[in-house]
Amino acid sequence: MLTAESVWSSPSLGGGLYADGTPFAGREHAETYLRDIFALMGINDLELVIAEGLAFGPEACAAGVQGAMDRIEAIPAQTL
């Protein structure tokens, strides 16, 4: 049984752009799926870090990875 109150995860690398405000935001399903699965286990405080735009060439790929790394670095250290 999982007992953590919050989970920090970097589960997904997206080739496209599915973040809120993008034309394909309605087609995002990986984050929604993971949130639903963790919610079934009682974990509702879930922080997902997703690198997007990796299929749009080297510059976009580097920007997507850097954006995800920046987000990870901004997550405060926590003692579990």
CSV table of N, CA and C in Angstrom, one decimal:
chain,number,residue,atom,x,y,z
A,1,MET,N,0.8,-1.2,0.0
A,1,MET,CA,0.0,0.0,0.0
A,1,MET,C,0.9,1.2,0.0
A,2,LEU,N,0.5,2.2,-0.8
A,2,LEU,CA,1.3,3.5,-0.9
A,2,LEU,C,0.8,4.4,0.2
A,3,THR,N,1.7,5.0,0.9
A,3,THR,CA,1.3,5.9,2.0
A,3,THR,C,1.8,7.3,1.8
A,4,ALA,N,2.5,7.6,0.7
A,4,ALA,CA,3.0,9.0,0.5
A,4,ALA,C,1.8,9.9,0.3
A,5,GLU,N,2.0,11.1,0.8
A,5,GLU,CA,0.9,12.1,0.6
A,5,GLU,C,1.1,12.8,-0.7
A,6,SER,N,2.3,12.9,-1.2
A,6,SER,CA,2.5,13.5,-2.5
A,6,SER,C,3.6,12.8,-3.3
A,7,VAL,N,3.5,12.8,-4.6
A,7,VAL,CA,4.4,12.1,-5.5
A,7,VAL,C,4.9,13.1,-6.5
A,8,TRP,N,6.2,13.1,-6.7
A,8,TRP,CA,6.8,13.9,-7.7
A,8,TRP,C,7.3,13.0,-8.8
A,9,SER,N,7.0,13.3,-10.0
A,9,SER,CA,7.3,12.3,-11.1
A,9,SER,C,7.6,13.1,-12.4
A,10,SER,N,8.5,12.5,-13.2
A,10,SER,CA,8.8,13.0,-14.5
A,10,SER,C,8.5,11.8,-15.5
A,11,PRO,N,7.2,11.5,-15.7
A,11,PRO,CA,6.9,10.3,-16.4
A,11,PRO,C,6.9,10.3,-17.9
A,12,SER,N,6.9,11.5,-18.5
A,12,SER,CA,6.5,11.5,-19.9
A,12,SER,C,7.4,12.5,-20.7
A,13,LEU,N,7.7,12.0,-21.9
A,13,LEU,CA,8.4,12.9,-22.8
A,13,LEU,C,7.4,13.0,-24.0
A,14,GLY,N,6.9,14.2,-24.3
A,14,GLY,CA,5.9,14.3,-25.4
A,14,GLY,C,6.6,14.8,-26.6
A,15,GLY,N,6.3,14.2,-27.7
A,15,GLY,CA,6.8,14.6,-29.0
A,15,GLY,C,6.1,15.9,-29.5
A,16,GLY,N,4.8,16.0,-29.1
A,16,GLY,CA,4.0,17.1,-29.5
A,16,GLY,C,3.9,18.2,-28.4
A,17,LEU,N,3.0,19.1,-28.6
A,17,LEU,CA,2.7,20.1,-27.6
A,17,LEU,C,1.3,20.0,-27.1
A,18,TYR,N,1.1,19.6,-25.9
A,18,TYR,CA,-0.3,19.3,-25.4
A,18,TYR,C,-0.6,20.1,-24.1
A,19,ALA,N,0.2,21.1,-23.8
A,19,ALA,CA,0.0,21.9,-22.6
A,19,ALA,C,-1.2,22.8,-22.8
A,20,ASP,N,-1.8,23.2,-21.6
A,20,ASP,CA,-2.9,24.2,-21.7
A,20,ASP,C,-2.6,25.3,-22.6
A,21,GLY,N,-3.5,25.8,-23.4
A,21,GLY,CA,-3.3,26.9,-24.3
A,21,GLY,C,-2.7,26.5,-25.7
A,22,THR,N,-2.4,25.3,-25.9
A,22,THR,CA,-1.9,24.9,-27.2
A,22,THR,C,-3.0,24.3,-28.0
A,23,PRO,N,-2.9,24.3,-29.3
A,23,PRO,CA,-4.0,23.8,-30.1
A,23,PRO,C,-4.4,22.3,-29.8
A,24,PHE,N,-3.5,21.5,-29.4
A,24,PHE,CA,-3.8,20.1,-29.1
A,24,PHE,C,-4.0,19.8,-27.6
A,25,ALA,N,-4.2,20.8,-26.8
A,25,ALA,CA,-4.4,20.5,-25.4
A,25,ALA,C,-5.5,19.5,-25.1
A,26,GLY,N,-6.5,19.5,-25.9
A,26,GLY,CA,-7.7,18.6,-25.7
A,26,GLY,C,-7.3,17.2,-26.0
A,27,ARG,N,-6.2,16.9,-26.6
A,27,ARG,CA,-5.8,15.6,-27.0
A,27,ARG,C,-4.8,15.0,-25.9
A,28,GLU,N,-4.4,15.8,-25.0
A,28,GLU,CA,-3.5,15.3,-23.9
A,28,GLU,C,-4.2,14.2,-23.1
A,29,HIS,N,-3.5,13.1,-22.9
A,29,HIS,CA,-4.1,12.0,-22.2
A,29,HIS,C,-3.2,11.4,-21.2
A,30,ALA,N,-1.9,11.5,-21.3
A,30,ALA,CA,-0.9,10.8,-20.4
A,30,ALA,C,-1.0,11.4,-19.0
A,31,GLU,N,-1.0,12.7,-18.9
A,31,GLU,CA,-1.1,13.3,-17.6
A,31,GLU,C,-2.4,13.0,-16.9
A,32,THR,N,-3.5,13.1,-17.7
A,32,THR,CA,-4.8,12.9,-17.1
A,32,THR,C,-4.9,11.4,-16.6
A,33,TYR,N,-4.4,10.5,-17.4
A,33,TYR,CA,-4.4,9.1,-17.1
A,33,TYR,C,-3.6,8.9,-15.8
A,34,LEU,N,-2.4,9.4,-15.7
A,34,LEU,CA,-1.6,9.2,-14.5
A,34,LEU,C,-2.3,9.8,-13.2
A,35,ARG,N,-2.8,11.0,-13.4
A,35,ARG,CA,-3.5,11.6,-12.3
A,35,ARG,C,-4.7,10.7,-11.8
A,36,ASP,N,-5.4,10.1,-12.7
A,36,ASP,CA,-6.6,9.3,-12.4
A,36,ASP,C,-6.1,8.0,-11.7
A,37,ILE,N,-5.0,7.4,-12.2
A,37,ILE,CA,-4.5,6.2,-11.6
A,37,ILE,C,-4.0,6.4,-10.2
A,38,PHE,N,-3.3,7.5,-10.0
A,38,PHE,CA,-2.8,7.8,-8.6
A,38,PHE,C,-3.9,8.2,-7.7
A,39,ALA,N,-4.9,8.9,-8.2
A,39,ALA,CA,-6.1,9.2,-7.4
A,39,ALA,C,-6.8,8.0,-6.9
A,40,LEU,N,-6.9,6.9,-7.7
A,40,LEU,CA,-7.5,5.7,-7.3
A,40,LEU,C,-6.7,5.1,-6.1
A,41,MET,N,-5.4,5.4,-6.0
A,41,MET,CA,-4.6,4.9,-4.9
A,41,MET,C,-4.6,5.9,-3.7
A,42,GLY,N,-5.4,6.9,-3.8
A,42,GLY,CA,-5.5,7.9,-2.8
A,42,GLY,C,-4.4,9.0,-2.8
A,43,ILE,N,-3.7,9.1,-3.9
A,43,ILE,CA,-2.6,10.1,-4.0
A,43,ILE,C,-3.1,11.2,-4.9
A,44,ASN,N,-3.4,12.3,-4.4
A,44,ASN,CA,-4.0,13.4,-5.2
A,44,ASN,C,-3.1,14.6,-5.3
A,45,ASP,N,-2.0,14.6,-4.6
A,45,ASP,CA,-1.0,15.7,-4.7
A,45,ASP,C,0.1,15.2,-5.6
A,46,LEU,N,-0.1,15.3,-6.9
A,46,LEU,CA,0.8,14.8,-7.9
A,46,LEU,C,1.4,15.9,-8.7
A,47,GLU,N,2.7,15.9,-8.8
A,47,GLU,CA,3.4,16.9,-9.6
A,47,GLU,C,4.1,16.2,-10.7
A,48,LEU,N,3.6,16.5,-12.0
A,48,LEU,CA,4.2,15.8,-13.1
A,48,LEU,C,5.0,16.8,-13.9
A,49,VAL,N,6.2,16.4,-14.3
A,49,VAL,CA,7.1,17.2,-15.2
A,49,VAL,C,7.2,16.6,-16.5
A,50,ILE,N,6.8,17.3,-17.5
A,50,ILE,CA,6.7,16.7,-18.9
A,50,ILE,C,7.5,17.5,-19.8
A,51,ALA,N,8.4,16.9,-20.6
A,51,ALA,CA,9.2,17.6,-21.6
A,51,ALA,C,8.4,17.4,-22.9
A,52,GLU,N,8.0,18.6,-23.5
A,52,GLU,CA,7.2,18.6,-24.7
A,52,GLU,C,7.9,19.1,-25.9
A,53,GLY,N,7.4,18.9,-27.1
A,53,GLY,CA,8.0,19.4,-28.3
A,53,GLY,C,9.2,18.8,-28.8
A,54,LEU,N,9.5,17.5,-28.3
A,54,LEU,CA,10.7,16.8,-28.7
A,54,LEU,C,10.8,16.4,-30.1
A,55,ALA,N,9.7,16.4,-30.8
A,55,ALA,CA,9.6,15.9,-32.2
A,55,ALA,C,9.7,17.1,-33.2
A,56,PHE,N,10.0,18.3,-32.7
A,56,PHE,CA,10.1,19.4,-33.6
A,56,PHE,C,11.5,19.9,-34.0
A,57,GLY,N,12.4,19.0,-34.0
A,57,GLY,CA,13.8,19.4,-34.3
A,57,GLY,C,14.7,19.6,-33.1
A,58,PRO,N,16.0,19.7,-33.4
A,58,PRO,CA,17.0,19.8,-32.3
A,58,PRO,C,16.7,21.0,-31.4
A,59,GLU,N,16.4,22.1,-31.9
A,59,GLU,CA,16.3,23.3,-31.0
A,59,GLU,C,15.1,23.2,-30.1
A,60,ALA,N,13.9,22.7,-30.7
A,60,ALA,CA,12.7,22.5,-29.9
A,60,ALA,C,12.9,21.4,-28.9
A,61,CYS,N,13.6,20.4,-29.2
A,61,CYS,CA,13.9,19.3,-28.3
A,61,CYS,C,14.8,19.8,-27.2
A,62,ALA,N,15.8,20.5,-27.5
A,62,ALA,CA,16.7,21.1,-26.4
A,62,ALA,C,15.9,22.0,-25.5
A,63,ALA,N,15.0,22.8,-26.1
A,63,ALA,CA,14.2,23.7,-25.3
A,63,ALA,C,13.2,22.9,-24.4
A,64,GLY,N,12.6,21.9,-24.9
A,64,GLY,CA,11.7,21.0,-24.1
A,64,GLY,C,12.4,20.4,-23.0
A,65,VAL,N,13.5,19.8,-23.2
A,65,VAL,CA,14.3,19.1,-22.1
A,65,VAL,C,14.7,20.2,-21.1
A,66,GLN,N,15.2,21.3,-21.6
A,66,GLN,CA,15.6,22.4,-20.6
A,66,GLN,C,14.5,22.9,-19.8
A,67,GLY,N,13.3,23.0,-20.4
A,67,GLY,CA,12.1,23.4,-19.6
A,67,GLY,C,11.8,22.5,-18.5
A,68,ALA,N,11.9,21.2,-18.9
A,68,ALA,CA,11.6,20.1,-17.9
A,68,ALA,C,12.6,20.1,-16.8
A,69,MET,N,13.9,20.3,-17.1
A,69,MET,CA,15.0,20.3,-16.1
A,69,MET,C,14.8,21.6,-15.2
A,70,ASP,N,14.4,22.7,-15.8
A,70,ASP,CA,14.2,23.9,-15.0
A,70,ASP,C,13.1,23.7,-14.0
A,71,ARG,N,12.0,23.0,-14.4
A,71,ARG,CA,10.9,22.7,-13.6
A,71,ARG,C,11.3,21.8,-12.4
A,72,ILE,N,12.1,20.8,-12.8
A,72,ILE,CA,12.6,19.8,-11.7
A,72,ILE,C,13.5,20.6,-10.7
A,73,GLU,N,14.3,21.4,-11.2
A,73,GLU,CA,15.2,22.2,-10.3
A,73,GLU,C,14.4,23.1,-9.4
A,74,ALA,N,13.3,23.6,-9.9
A,74,ALA,CA,12.4,24.5,-9.1
A,74,ALA,C,11.6,23.8,-8.0
A,75,ILE,N,11.6,22.4,-8.1
A,75,ILE,CA,10.8,21.7,-7.1
A,75,ILE,C,11.6,21.7,-5.8
A,76,PRO,N,11.0,22.1,-4.7
A,76,PRO,CA,11.7,22.2,-3.4
A,76,PRO,C,12.1,20.8,-2.9
A,77,ALA,N,13.3,20.7,-2.3
A,77,ALA,CA,13.7,19.4,-1.8
A,77,ALA,C,12.8,19.1,-0.6
A,78,GLN,N,12.4,17.9,-0.5
A,78,GLN,CA,11.5,17.4,0.5
A,78,GLN,C,12.0,16.2,1.2
A,79,THR,N,11.8,16.0,2.4
A,79,THR,CA,12.2,14.8,3.2
A,79,THR,C,10.9,13.9,3.2
A,80,LEU,N,11.1,12.7,2.7
A,80,LEU,CA,10.0,11.8,2.7
A,80,LEU,C,10.0,10.9,3.9
